[in-house]
Short mmCIF file of C-alpha atoms and ligand atoms in Angstrom, two decimals:
data_model
loop_
_atom_site.label_atom_id
_atom_site.label_comp_id
_atom_site.label_asym_id
_atom_site.label_seq_id
_atom_site.Cartn_x
_atom_site.Cartn_y
_atom_site.Cartn_z
CA MET A 1 82.72 -100.58 35.06
CA THR A 2 81.49 -99.87 31.37
CA SER A 3 78.14 -99.16 31.25
CA ALA A 4 75.56 -101.16 29.35
CA ALA A 5 74.95 -98.17 26.97
CA GLU A 6 78.62 -97.77 26.53
CA LYS A 7 79.04 -101.39 25.72
CA SER A 8 76.19 -101.34 23.03
CA GLY A 9 77.60 -100.44 19.61
CA ALA A 10 81.09 -98.82 21.13
CA ALA A 11 81.73 -97.52 17.95
CA GLU A 12 78.76 -95.48 17.47
CA GLU A 13 78.42 -91.82 19.22
CA ALA A 14 77.51 -91.86 22.69
CA GLY A 15 73.67 -92.01 23.06
CA MET A 16 72.84 -92.48 19.36
CA ILE A 17 69.92 -94.38 18.78
CA ARG A 18 69.96 -96.19 15.23
CA ILE A 19 66.31 -96.04 13.46
CA PHE A 20 65.48 -99.05 11.62
CA ASP A 21 62.32 -98.78 9.62
CA THR A 22 60.71 -101.79 8.91
CA THR A 23 57.47 -100.26 7.29
CA LEU A 24 58.39 -101.98 4.29
CA ARG A 25 58.64 -105.28 5.41
CA ASP A 26 57.06 -105.77 8.74
CA GLY A 27 54.56 -102.72 8.09
CA GLU A 28 53.45 -104.48 4.69
CA GLN A 29 52.34 -107.17 6.35
CA SER A 30 49.61 -105.33 7.77
CA PRO A 31 46.31 -107.20 6.52
CA GLY A 32 45.50 -105.39 3.22
CA ALA A 33 48.55 -103.05 3.30
CA SER A 34 49.92 -104.07 0.13
CA LEU A 35 52.23 -102.00 -2.14
CA ASN A 36 53.70 -101.91 -5.55
CA THR A 37 57.22 -101.34 -6.26
CA SER A 38 56.67 -97.50 -7.17
CA GLU A 39 55.08 -97.33 -3.97
CA LYS A 40 57.83 -98.85 -1.96
CA LEU A 41 60.27 -97.02 -3.89
CA GLU A 42 58.34 -93.19 -3.08
CA ILE A 43 58.57 -94.41 0.45
CA ALA A 44 61.89 -95.23 0.78
CA ARG A 45 63.22 -92.07 -0.93
CA GLN A 46 61.06 -90.26 1.97
CA LEU A 47 62.76 -92.40 4.68
CA GLU A 48 65.74 -91.54 3.24
CA LEU A 49 64.84 -87.82 3.66
CA LEU A 50 63.64 -88.46 7.01
CA ASN A 51 67.12 -90.11 7.57
CA VAL A 52 66.38 -92.99 9.35
CA ASP A 53 69.70 -95.42 9.70
CA ILE A 54 68.46 -98.40 8.28
CA ILE A 55 65.53 -99.53 5.84
CA GLU A 56 64.37 -103.00 6.20
CA ALA A 57 63.14 -103.22 2.39
CA GLY A 58 61.22 -106.55 2.39
CA PHE A 59 61.41 -110.45 2.72
CA PRO A 60 62.92 -111.10 -1.05
CA ILE A 61 62.42 -115.04 -0.94
CA SER A 62 58.43 -114.34 -0.13
CA SER A 63 57.79 -113.50 -3.30
CA PRO A 64 59.14 -112.30 -6.93
CA ASP A 65 57.67 -108.76 -6.21
CA ASP A 66 59.52 -108.42 -2.83
CA PHE A 67 62.61 -109.32 -4.24
CA ASP A 68 62.33 -106.91 -7.22
CA ALA A 69 61.30 -103.93 -4.51
CA VAL A 70 64.45 -104.79 -2.49
CA ARG A 71 66.52 -104.90 -5.39
CA ALA A 72 64.91 -101.27 -6.61
CA VAL A 73 65.51 -100.11 -3.19
CA SER A 74 69.19 -101.20 -2.80
CA ASP A 75 69.56 -99.24 -6.53
CA VAL A 76 68.26 -95.76 -5.18
CA ILE A 77 69.10 -95.56 -1.73
CA ARG A 78 72.80 -93.87 -0.94
CA GLN A 79 72.36 -92.67 2.33
CA CYS A 80 70.68 -95.25 4.55
CA SER A 81 71.67 -99.18 4.98
CA VAL A 82 69.31 -101.49 3.36
CA ALA A 83 68.05 -104.56 4.85
CA ALA A 84 66.90 -107.76 3.31
CA LEU A 85 65.12 -110.36 5.68
CA ALA A 86 66.07 -113.93 5.64
CA ARG A 87 65.39 -117.07 7.58
CA CYS A 88 68.45 -118.97 8.37
CA THR A 89 68.20 -121.24 5.29
CA GLU A 90 70.54 -121.13 2.28
CA LYS A 91 68.06 -120.07 -0.53
CA ASP A 92 66.71 -117.14 1.75
CA ILE A 93 70.10 -115.78 2.33
CA GLU A 94 71.11 -116.31 -1.07
CA ARG A 95 68.16 -114.26 -2.33
CA ALA A 96 68.55 -111.61 0.28
CA ALA A 97 72.43 -111.25 -0.59
CA ALA A 98 71.18 -111.19 -4.17
CA ALA A 99 68.53 -108.75 -3.86
CA VAL A 100 70.79 -105.90 -1.71
CA LYS A 101 74.09 -106.47 -3.53
CA ASP A 102 74.03 -103.23 -5.09
CA ALA A 103 73.08 -101.10 -2.16
CA ALA A 104 75.55 -98.42 -0.86
CA HIS A 105 75.24 -99.98 2.49
CA PRO A 106 73.57 -103.71 2.33
CA ARG A 107 72.78 -105.56 5.32
CA ILE A 108 71.27 -109.18 5.88
CA HIS A 109 68.93 -109.67 8.63
CA VAL A 110 68.66 -113.22 9.53
CA PHE A 111 66.42 -114.93 11.89
CA CYS A 112 65.35 -117.81 13.94
CA ALA A 113 63.00 -118.77 16.42
CA THR A 114 64.20 -119.72 19.96
CA SER A 115 61.22 -119.76 22.31
CA ALA A 116 60.37 -123.52 23.73
CA ILE A 117 56.97 -123.16 21.97
CA HIS A 118 58.67 -122.13 18.57
CA ARG A 119 61.10 -124.77 19.02
CA GLN A 120 58.83 -127.65 19.75
CA TYR A 121 55.49 -126.88 17.69
CA LYS A 122 57.15 -124.72 14.72
CA LEU A 123 60.84 -125.57 14.15
CA LYS A 124 60.89 -128.93 15.92
CA ARG A 125 64.51 -128.39 16.47
CA ALA A 126 66.42 -129.25 19.78
CA GLU A 127 68.13 -126.24 21.53
CA GLU A 128 71.47 -127.01 19.93
CA GLU A 129 69.85 -127.08 16.45
CA ILE A 130 68.68 -123.69 17.02
CA ILE A 131 72.27 -122.55 17.75
CA LYS A 132 73.79 -124.39 14.84
CA LEU A 133 71.36 -122.94 12.30
CA SER A 134 71.70 -119.33 13.50
CA VAL A 135 75.47 -119.92 13.67
CA GLU A 136 75.24 -121.02 9.74
CA GLY A 137 72.99 -118.59 8.99
CA VAL A 138 75.16 -115.61 10.22
CA THR A 139 78.02 -117.11 8.49
CA GLN A 140 76.37 -117.54 5.13
CA ALA A 141 75.36 -113.87 5.49
CA LYS A 142 78.57 -112.82 6.32
CA SER A 143 80.11 -114.39 3.26
CA HIS A 144 78.17 -111.96 1.31
CA VAL A 145 78.05 -108.33 3.79
CA GLN A 146 79.79 -107.09 6.60
CA ASP A 147 76.51 -105.92 8.08
CA VAL A 148 74.81 -108.78 9.51
CA GLU A 149 71.58 -108.37 11.81
CA PHE A 150 70.70 -111.78 13.74
CA SER A 151 67.20 -111.82 15.35
CA PRO A 152 66.14 -114.54 17.75
CA GLU A 153 62.27 -114.92 16.57
CA ASP A 154 59.98 -114.80 20.00
CA ALA A 155 63.15 -113.59 22.32
CA SER A 156 60.58 -112.34 25.10
CA ARG A 157 59.52 -116.03 25.71
CA THR A 158 62.64 -117.59 25.06
CA GLU A 159 64.51 -119.05 28.66
CA LEU A 160 66.96 -116.13 29.58
CA PRO A 161 70.17 -119.11 29.88
CA PHE A 162 69.32 -120.25 26.24
CA LEU A 163 68.88 -116.45 24.79
CA THR A 164 72.11 -115.62 26.01
CA GLN A 165 74.20 -118.86 24.62
CA VAL A 166 72.37 -117.86 21.36
CA VAL A 167 73.03 -114.32 21.35
CA GLU A 168 76.84 -114.96 22.42
CA ALA A 169 77.26 -117.89 19.44
CA VAL A 170 75.68 -115.39 16.73
CA ILE A 171 77.92 -112.24 17.69
CA GLU A 172 81.00 -114.81 17.59
CA ALA A 173 80.09 -115.77 14.23
CA GLY A 174 79.84 -112.38 13.02
CA ALA A 175 76.42 -110.61 13.67
CA THR A 176 76.94 -106.84 14.18
CA THR A 177 73.46 -106.34 15.29
CA VAL A 178 71.71 -108.75 17.61
CA ASN A 179 67.83 -107.74 17.63
CA ILE A 180 65.58 -108.85 20.51
CA PRO A 181 62.04 -109.17 19.12
CA ASP A 182 58.68 -109.43 21.23
CA THR A 183 57.47 -111.15 18.42
CA VAL A 184 54.22 -111.75 19.85
CA GLY A 185 53.90 -108.29 21.89
CA TYR A 186 53.58 -110.28 25.37
CA SER A 187 56.63 -108.48 27.05
CA THR A 188 55.59 -105.27 29.45
CA PRO A 189 58.22 -102.55 30.01
CA GLY A 190 59.61 -104.28 33.43
CA HIS A 191 59.80 -107.23 31.68
CA PHE A 192 61.65 -105.91 28.86
CA THR A 193 64.21 -104.02 30.58
CA ARG A 194 65.20 -107.62 32.54
CA ILE A 195 65.60 -109.47 29.40
CA ILE A 196 67.63 -106.40 27.81
CA GLU A 197 70.06 -106.17 31.34
CA HIS A 198 70.40 -109.84 31.69
CA LEU A 199 71.65 -109.85 28.20
CA PHE A 200 74.15 -107.38 29.07
CA ALA A 201 75.11 -108.61 32.37
CA THR A 202 75.66 -112.75 30.63
CA VAL A 203 76.92 -112.25 27.00
CA LYS A 204 80.69 -112.00 27.15
CA ASN A 205 81.10 -110.42 23.91
CA ILE A 206 78.22 -107.92 23.69
CA ASP A 207 80.40 -104.97 23.26
CA ARG A 208 80.81 -106.30 19.56
CA ALA A 209 77.51 -105.72 18.53
CA VAL A 210 74.68 -103.20 18.65
CA ILE A 211 71.93 -104.64 20.90
CA SER A 212 68.33 -103.61 18.91
CA VAL A 213 64.66 -104.09 19.78
CA HIS A 214 61.97 -105.19 17.85
CA CYS A 215 58.37 -104.73 19.83
CA HIS A 216 55.09 -105.51 18.62
CA ASN A 217 51.69 -103.92 19.84
CA ASP A 218 49.53 -106.61 20.87
CA LEU A 219 49.03 -105.23 24.46
CA GLY A 220 49.64 -101.55 23.38
CA LEU A 221 53.08 -101.40 25.12
CA ALA A 222 55.25 -101.66 21.99
CA VAL A 223 56.40 -98.05 22.15
CA ALA A 224 56.83 -98.41 25.71
CA ASN A 225 58.44 -101.46 25.65
CA SER A 226 61.02 -100.26 23.24
CA LEU A 227 61.91 -97.28 25.22
CA ALA A 228 62.69 -99.46 28.49
CA ALA A 229 64.94 -101.39 26.45
CA VAL A 230 66.56 -98.18 25.37
CA GLN A 231 66.92 -97.03 28.98
CA ALA A 232 68.57 -100.60 29.42
CA GLY A 233 71.13 -99.96 27.01
CA ALA A 234 69.72 -101.15 23.52
CA ARG A 235 71.00 -99.05 20.85
CA GLN A 236 68.71 -99.61 18.19
CA VAL A 237 65.06 -99.25 17.58
CA GLU A 238 63.06 -101.26 14.81
CA CYS A 239 59.86 -99.30 14.36
CA THR A 240 57.26 -98.45 11.40
CA ILE A 241 55.38 -95.25 10.06
CA ASN A 242 51.97 -94.97 11.79
CA GLY A 243 52.89 -98.19 13.85
CA LEU A 244 51.90 -100.39 10.85
CA GLY A 245 52.70 -104.17 11.14
CA GLU A 246 51.57 -107.65 11.98
CA ARG A 247 48.26 -107.84 13.96
CA ALA A 248 48.03 -105.08 16.32
CA GLY A 249 51.31 -103.55 14.43
CA ASN A 250 54.75 -102.21 15.56
CA ALA A 251 56.24 -100.00 17.54
CA SER A 252 55.44 -96.66 16.01
CA LEU A 253 58.39 -94.47 14.41
CA GLU A 254 56.78 -91.22 15.14
CA GLU A 255 56.02 -92.17 19.09
CA VAL A 256 59.29 -93.65 19.17
CA VAL A 257 61.51 -90.76 17.94
CA MET A 258 59.50 -87.46 19.51
CA ALA A 259 59.64 -89.10 22.86
CA LEU A 260 63.44 -89.75 22.83
CA HIS A 261 63.22 -85.82 21.40
CA THR A 262 61.07 -84.54 23.87
CA ARG A 263 62.13 -86.34 26.75
CA ARG A 264 66.37 -86.21 26.65
CA ASP A 265 66.33 -85.17 29.68
CA VAL A 266 65.30 -88.86 30.59
CA TYR A 267 66.71 -90.93 28.07
CA GLN A 268 70.04 -88.85 27.32
CA CYS A 269 69.95 -90.17 23.89
CA ARG A 270 68.95 -88.74 20.06
CA THR A 271 67.95 -90.27 16.70
CA ARG A 272 69.61 -88.99 13.61
CA VAL A 273 65.76 -88.44 12.40
CA ASN A 274 64.44 -84.95 10.91
CA THR A 275 61.59 -84.54 12.61
CA ARG A 276 59.93 -82.35 10.41
CA ARG A 277 59.62 -84.78 7.75
CA ILE A 278 57.39 -87.10 10.19
CA TYR A 279 53.79 -85.89 9.20
CA PRO A 280 54.39 -85.63 5.40
CA LEU A 281 55.40 -89.25 5.38
CA SER A 282 52.80 -90.51 7.79
CA ARG A 283 50.31 -88.95 5.39
CA LEU A 284 52.08 -90.62 2.35
CA VAL A 285 52.11 -94.40 3.90
CA SER A 286 48.25 -93.99 5.03
CA THR A 287 47.43 -92.47 1.42
CA LEU A 288 49.27 -95.25 -0.29
CA THR A 289 48.38 -98.17 2.11
CA GLY A 290 44.65 -97.04 2.37
CA ILE A 291 45.14 -97.46 6.35
CA HIS A 292 43.97 -94.49 8.29
CA VAL A 293 45.54 -92.97 11.21
CA GLN A 294 43.21 -93.06 13.97
CA ARG A 295 42.10 -89.17 14.93
CA ASN A 296 43.76 -89.17 18.40
CA LYS A 297 46.88 -91.34 17.59
CA ALA A 298 50.09 -89.56 19.16
CA ILE A 299 51.96 -87.31 17.14
CA VAL A 300 50.44 -87.85 13.67
CA GLY A 301 46.56 -87.96 14.42
CA GLU A 302 44.36 -85.37 13.48
CA ASN A 303 43.53 -84.68 17.04
CA ALA A 304 47.07 -84.78 18.06
CA PHE A 305 47.40 -80.89 18.39
CA ALA A 306 44.00 -79.69 18.34
CA HIS A 307 42.72 -78.33 21.67
CA GLU A 308 39.16 -78.23 22.08
CA ALA A 309 38.13 -76.87 25.81
CA GLY A 310 38.21 -73.68 26.09
CA ILE A 311 40.43 -73.59 29.04
CA HIS A 312 43.24 -75.44 26.80
CA GLN A 313 42.60 -72.92 24.22
CA HIS A 314 43.08 -69.85 26.24
CA GLY A 315 45.92 -71.23 27.66
CA VAL A 316 47.74 -72.22 24.16
CA LEU A 317 46.92 -68.73 23.09
CA ALA A 318 48.55 -67.17 26.34
CA HIS A 319 51.52 -69.68 26.09
CA ARG A 320 51.91 -72.32 23.80
CA GLU A 321 53.67 -74.58 26.13
CA THR A 322 50.73 -74.35 28.84
CA TYR A 323 49.28 -77.45 26.88
CA GLU A 324 51.55 -78.30 24.04
CA ILE A 325 54.69 -80.39 24.70
CA MET A 326 55.48 -80.57 21.22
CA ASN A 327 55.72 -77.85 18.68
CA PRO A 328 53.42 -79.42 16.01
CA GLU A 329 56.03 -77.68 13.40
CA ASP A 330 58.58 -79.80 14.61
CA VAL A 331 56.66 -82.85 13.60
CA GLY A 332 55.82 -81.02 10.06
CA ILE A 333 52.17 -80.22 10.65
CA THR A 334 51.85 -76.92 9.08
CA ALA A 335 48.70 -75.14 8.64
CA SER A 336 46.64 -76.51 5.59
CA LYS A 337 46.92 -73.53 3.25
CA LEU A 338 46.22 -72.72 -0.18
CA VAL A 339 49.22 -73.74 -2.61
CA LEU A 340 48.01 -73.81 -6.28
CA GLY A 341 44.92 -72.77 -8.54
CA LYS A 342 44.19 -73.45 -12.03
CA HIS A 343 46.48 -70.85 -13.39
CA SER A 344 49.66 -72.58 -11.70
CA GLY A 345 51.89 -73.96 -14.16
CA ARG A 346 54.09 -76.96 -14.64
CA HIS A 347 57.07 -75.10 -13.02
CA ALA A 348 54.92 -74.09 -9.83
CA LEU A 349 53.59 -77.38 -9.30
CA ARG A 350 57.33 -78.97 -9.36
CA GLU A 351 58.72 -76.28 -6.90
CA ARG A 352 55.58 -76.99 -4.62
CA LEU A 353 56.08 -81.14 -4.96
CA VAL A 354 59.67 -80.71 -4.22
CA LYS A 355 59.22 -78.66 -1.39
CA MET A 356 57.00 -81.58 -0.41
CA GLY A 357 59.83 -84.18 -0.71
CA TYR A 358 58.59 -85.41 -4.07
CA GLU A 359 61.43 -85.28 -6.71
CA LEU A 360 59.29 -86.79 -9.80
CA ASP A 361 60.88 -87.84 -12.99
CA ASP A 362 59.67 -85.82 -15.65
CA ALA A 363 56.96 -88.42 -17.05
CA MET A 364 55.46 -88.78 -13.74
CA LEU A 365 55.63 -85.01 -13.33
CA ASP A 366 53.71 -84.73 -16.76
CA GLN A 367 51.06 -87.13 -15.54
CA VAL A 368 50.43 -85.37 -11.90
CA PHE A 369 50.23 -82.12 -13.83
CA GLU A 370 47.99 -83.20 -16.33
CA GLN A 371 45.32 -84.52 -13.36
CA PHE A 372 46.37 -81.47 -11.67
CA LYS A 373 44.94 -79.40 -14.36
CA GLN A 374 41.76 -81.56 -14.55
CA LEU A 375 41.36 -80.89 -10.66
CA ALA A 376 41.76 -77.43 -10.86
CA ASP A 377 39.07 -77.10 -13.40
CA ARG A 378 36.58 -78.92 -10.75
CA LYS A 379 38.08 -77.46 -7.74
CA LYS A 380 38.98 -73.56 -7.29
CA GLU A 381 41.83 -74.18 -4.54
CA ILE A 382 44.42 -77.12 -4.33
CA PHE A 383 45.84 -77.81 -1.13
CA ASP A 384 49.14 -79.74 -0.38
CA GLU A 385 46.73 -82.59 0.50
CA ASP A 386 45.25 -82.68 -2.90
CA LEU A 387 48.64 -82.65 -4.03
CA GLU A 388 49.99 -85.77 -1.98
CA ALA A 389 46.57 -87.73 -3.33
CA LEU A 390 47.71 -86.75 -7.13
CA VAL A 391 51.26 -88.32 -6.63
CA GLY A 392 49.21 -91.32 -4.71
CA ASN A 393 47.35 -91.89 -7.99
CA ALA A 394 50.21 -91.23 -10.33
CA LEU A 395 52.31 -93.97 -8.17
CA GLU A 396 49.60 -96.47 -8.52
CA GLU A 397 49.12 -96.06 -11.99
CA LYS A 398 52.83 -96.61 -12.71
CA THR A 399 52.23 -100.19 -12.01
CA ASP A 400 52.46 -102.10 -14.86
CA GLN A 401 50.21 -104.95 -13.11
CA ARG A 402 46.98 -102.91 -14.06
CA THR A 403 44.37 -104.73 -16.29
CA TRP A 404 41.29 -102.32 -16.50
CA GLU A 405 41.19 -98.48 -16.67
CA LEU A 406 38.04 -96.57 -16.50
CA VAL A 407 36.89 -95.06 -19.47
CA SER A 408 33.33 -93.51 -18.65
CA LEU A 409 30.52 -94.15 -15.99
CA GLN A 410 27.02 -93.08 -15.87
CA THR A 411 24.78 -93.55 -13.07
CA ILE A 412 21.23 -92.90 -12.10
CA GLY A 413 20.39 -92.45 -8.69
CA GLY A 414 17.59 -90.87 -6.48
CA THR A 415 14.10 -91.43 -4.91
CA GLY A 416 11.48 -93.36 -6.92
CA VAL A 417 14.11 -94.60 -9.54
CA VAL A 418 15.99 -98.00 -9.84
CA PRO A 419 19.58 -96.94 -9.33
CA THR A 420 21.49 -98.26 -12.47
CA ALA A 421 25.21 -97.72 -13.73
CA THR A 422 26.39 -97.85 -17.17
CA VAL A 423 30.51 -98.63 -16.78
CA CYS A 424 33.05 -98.75 -19.67
CA LEU A 425 36.22 -100.38 -18.68
CA ARG A 426 39.44 -100.66 -21.10
CA ASN A 427 41.55 -103.60 -21.23
CA LEU A 428 45.01 -102.23 -20.84
CA HIS A 429 46.62 -105.64 -22.18
CA ASP A 430 45.16 -105.18 -25.76
CA GLN A 431 43.27 -101.73 -25.54
CA SER A 432 39.77 -103.36 -26.03
CA THR A 433 36.61 -101.76 -24.37
CA VAL A 434 33.86 -103.20 -22.66
CA THR A 435 30.75 -101.77 -21.81
CA GLY A 436 27.70 -102.90 -19.56
CA ALA A 437 24.91 -101.84 -16.99
CA ALA A 438 23.70 -103.07 -13.87
CA THR A 439 21.37 -102.40 -11.17
CA GLY A 440 21.90 -102.39 -7.32
CA ASP A 441 20.78 -100.79 -3.99
CA GLY A 442 22.32 -97.67 -4.87
CA PRO A 443 24.40 -96.03 -7.68
CA ILE A 444 27.62 -97.33 -6.11
CA ASP A 445 26.48 -100.68 -5.65
CA ALA A 446 24.97 -100.92 -9.49
CA ALA A 447 28.35 -99.78 -10.50
CA PHE A 448 30.50 -102.33 -8.53
CA SER A 449 28.34 -105.06 -9.82
CA CYS A 450 28.72 -103.78 -13.31
CA ILE A 451 32.47 -103.67 -13.10
CA MET A 452 32.63 -107.08 -11.47
CA GLN A 453 30.88 -108.45 -14.32
CA LEU A 454 32.90 -106.59 -16.92
CA ALA A 455 35.99 -107.89 -15.31
CA GLY A 456 34.87 -111.50 -14.80
CA VAL A 457 36.24 -111.86 -11.20
CA GLU A 458 34.46 -112.67 -8.24
CA VAL A 459 34.98 -110.35 -5.21
CA GLU A 460 33.09 -109.36 -2.18
CA LEU A 461 33.29 -106.12 -0.85
CA LYS A 462 34.56 -106.59 2.88
CA GLU A 463 35.41 -102.54 3.80
CA TYR A 464 34.29 -99.31 2.32
CA ASP A 465 35.25 -95.86 4.06
CA LEU A 466 34.67 -92.47 2.47
CA ARG A 467 36.05 -88.91 3.95
CA ALA A 468 36.96 -85.75 2.13
CA VAL A 469 40.70 -85.22 1.56
CA THR A 470 40.41 -81.47 2.62
CA GLY A 471 37.69 -79.05 3.71
CA GLY A 472 35.11 -77.00 1.81
CA ARG A 473 32.31 -77.86 -0.51
CA ASP A 474 34.34 -78.78 -3.52
CA ALA A 475 36.90 -81.09 -1.77
CA GLN A 476 37.93 -84.44 -2.94
CA GLY A 477 36.39 -87.48 -1.53
CA GLU A 478 38.82 -89.97 -0.78
CA VAL A 479 37.24 -93.88 -0.73
CA HIS A 480 39.37 -96.38 0.53
CA LEU A 481 37.89 -100.14 0.01
CA GLU A 482 38.70 -103.91 0.50
CA LEU A 483 37.74 -106.52 -1.63
CA GLU A 484 37.93 -110.24 -0.93
CA ALA A 485 38.75 -112.84 -3.53
CA GLY A 486 40.10 -116.46 -3.06
CA GLY A 487 40.50 -115.86 0.82
CA HIS A 488 42.59 -113.02 0.60
CA GLY A 489 42.14 -109.00 0.87
CA TYR A 490 42.75 -106.48 -2.09
CA ARG A 491 42.65 -102.48 -0.96
CA GLY A 492 42.09 -99.79 -3.26
CA ARG A 493 41.89 -96.21 -3.14
CA GLY A 494 40.16 -93.33 -5.35
CA ARG A 495 39.73 -89.71 -4.99
CA SER A 496 37.83 -87.57 -7.22
CA THR A 497 35.04 -84.24 -6.39
CA ASP A 498 33.01 -86.94 -7.66
CA ILE A 499 32.31 -89.43 -4.81
CA ILE A 500 30.88 -92.12 -7.40
CA GLU A 501 34.06 -91.69 -9.65
CA ALA A 502 35.94 -91.76 -6.51
CA SER A 503 34.29 -95.24 -5.32
CA VAL A 504 34.42 -96.60 -8.89
CA LEU A 505 38.12 -95.82 -9.28
CA ALA A 506 39.12 -97.50 -5.95
CA TYR A 507 37.00 -100.66 -6.73
CA VAL A 508 38.85 -100.53 -10.05
CA THR A 509 42.40 -100.68 -8.09
CA ALA A 510 41.12 -103.11 -6.00
CA ILE A 511 39.84 -105.52 -8.84
CA ASN A 512 43.35 -105.17 -10.50
CA ARG A 513 45.21 -106.03 -7.82
CA ALA A 514 42.90 -109.18 -7.12
CA ILE A 515 43.36 -110.04 -10.68
CA VAL A 516 47.36 -110.36 -9.93
CA GLY A 517 47.07 -111.93 -6.71
CA LEU A 518 44.50 -114.66 -7.99
CA LYS A 519 46.97 -115.19 -10.81
CA SER A 520 50.01 -115.52 -8.89
CA SER A 521 51.11 -118.71 -8.06
CA THR A 522 53.86 -117.61 -6.12
CA ARG A 523 51.91 -114.85 -3.98
CA LYS A 524 53.41 -114.09 -0.56
CA GLU A 525 51.94 -116.29 2.01
CA LYS A 526 51.71 -113.63 4.82
CA THR A 527 50.67 -115.96 7.59
CA ALA A 528 54.21 -117.40 6.81
CA LEU A 529 56.10 -114.50 7.97
CA PRO A 530 57.17 -113.63 11.33
O1 KIV B 1 58.43 -110.12 15.03
C1 KIV B 1 59.62 -110.48 14.79
O2 KIV B 1 59.72 -111.20 15.87
C2 KIV B 1 60.20 -110.30 13.32
C3 KIV B 1 61.67 -110.82 13.36
C4 KIV B 1 61.73 -111.15 11.90
C5 KIV B 1 62.65 -109.93 13.51
O3 KIV B 1 59.68 -109.65 12.66
ZN1 ZN B 2 57.66 -108.26 13.74
#
């Protein structure tokens, strides 16, 4: 008898697991994690270098920005498949098809909820109608592309006999991948194993599709459930960098990949991922989204390879494998070293950036070089982390959606004085400048009040976080903050060797995003997404 693994995706090399990255779609649904098109493109380029199999670039119907981003990623990415998400509606699928039409390997990913609770309360449809909708969706997607994925949303809470019917029907209609989502993160490894085994045992045409899994982390089990599914025969895992995603997030790509890599003895499977690019990409994603990775996060957290106890340090020095099951260099972690200084030229900068995986066009390189020179005047030693931060700034500034730019800032703070800030902003639409002054609890608070008045938007500071980008007294301070306006959150980040300036830069970025969000009548309603 053919094993489940052999049956799934028979055309694929035995034991090969496809990595489907959804950082740009499900990951971007993390509250406050919105990315502009340049940022998405840079992440997509890095995902291609990481060698994932499929990049889910967005949900084109959800907003014009999402459509543009999927189209831009489709234009640039040549090695990976580019997927666009769509509900089983004509409009959604046409929009998804238009967005991926120029991709080298286009995929349309259609989904329809199948669980009783979703059928009854969300879709208000009977079982037969759900099957009809799903089959029609796959058929329509198939009229545009060969590579069609179908997801029965909330599969883990769907009655198994009905799930079998749906999966069989969509494969018959031409779905080449069927993804089994644990949409609400309800499953457990044993339960998920039974679902996948059940499908292999009951879906007659299952050998004609790759079975995939997509697990959310509400119970902290997303990676464990994904790995259980692999053991039961799934051959595609959907995941995100740093485990970003709705609510508690999705299965983390770095954890899934390194578990499969480190425990080949258990899983007998492999991926095509170039593991050495994991850490740089994790940093890029946290820089661009403003969502920090917790210190003790597996694989990419600051403490993941730090040994505190003397007995551990001694063991690692004597023989690394006494306490380390992975080599930090295998995930791209290298000791932070001085890379460039005040006298380094444009050529040296370009070379270093290429080594880090950034291929910037001339205009962007000029911009990064200019900022690099300014930074080198303030800071003697420039590290990779500093360069990452500069690239992050340049990507952010590349967006044409900015309204305000900081021209100058002067603050007074200290003991026995009234904290005051004087700020000058330039309006990038008409190049006019406005200047104002305000007082506050401290110089940062004063500067924030002043900017809010000058920009003329009502926002509330919800979150503020400051940390050093590298070590040393002259380290750049990196500020991440979140503002709330009109019921939505807007993130901003800023970096400078001066922490007040870093705070103001972050605030202006978030204000610019809030202005776009408040204006846009087509704002993406994240809560409506799966
Ligand atoms: O969580 C979910 O069910 C999804 C689907 C669209 C795959 O994100
Ligand atoms: Zn999801």
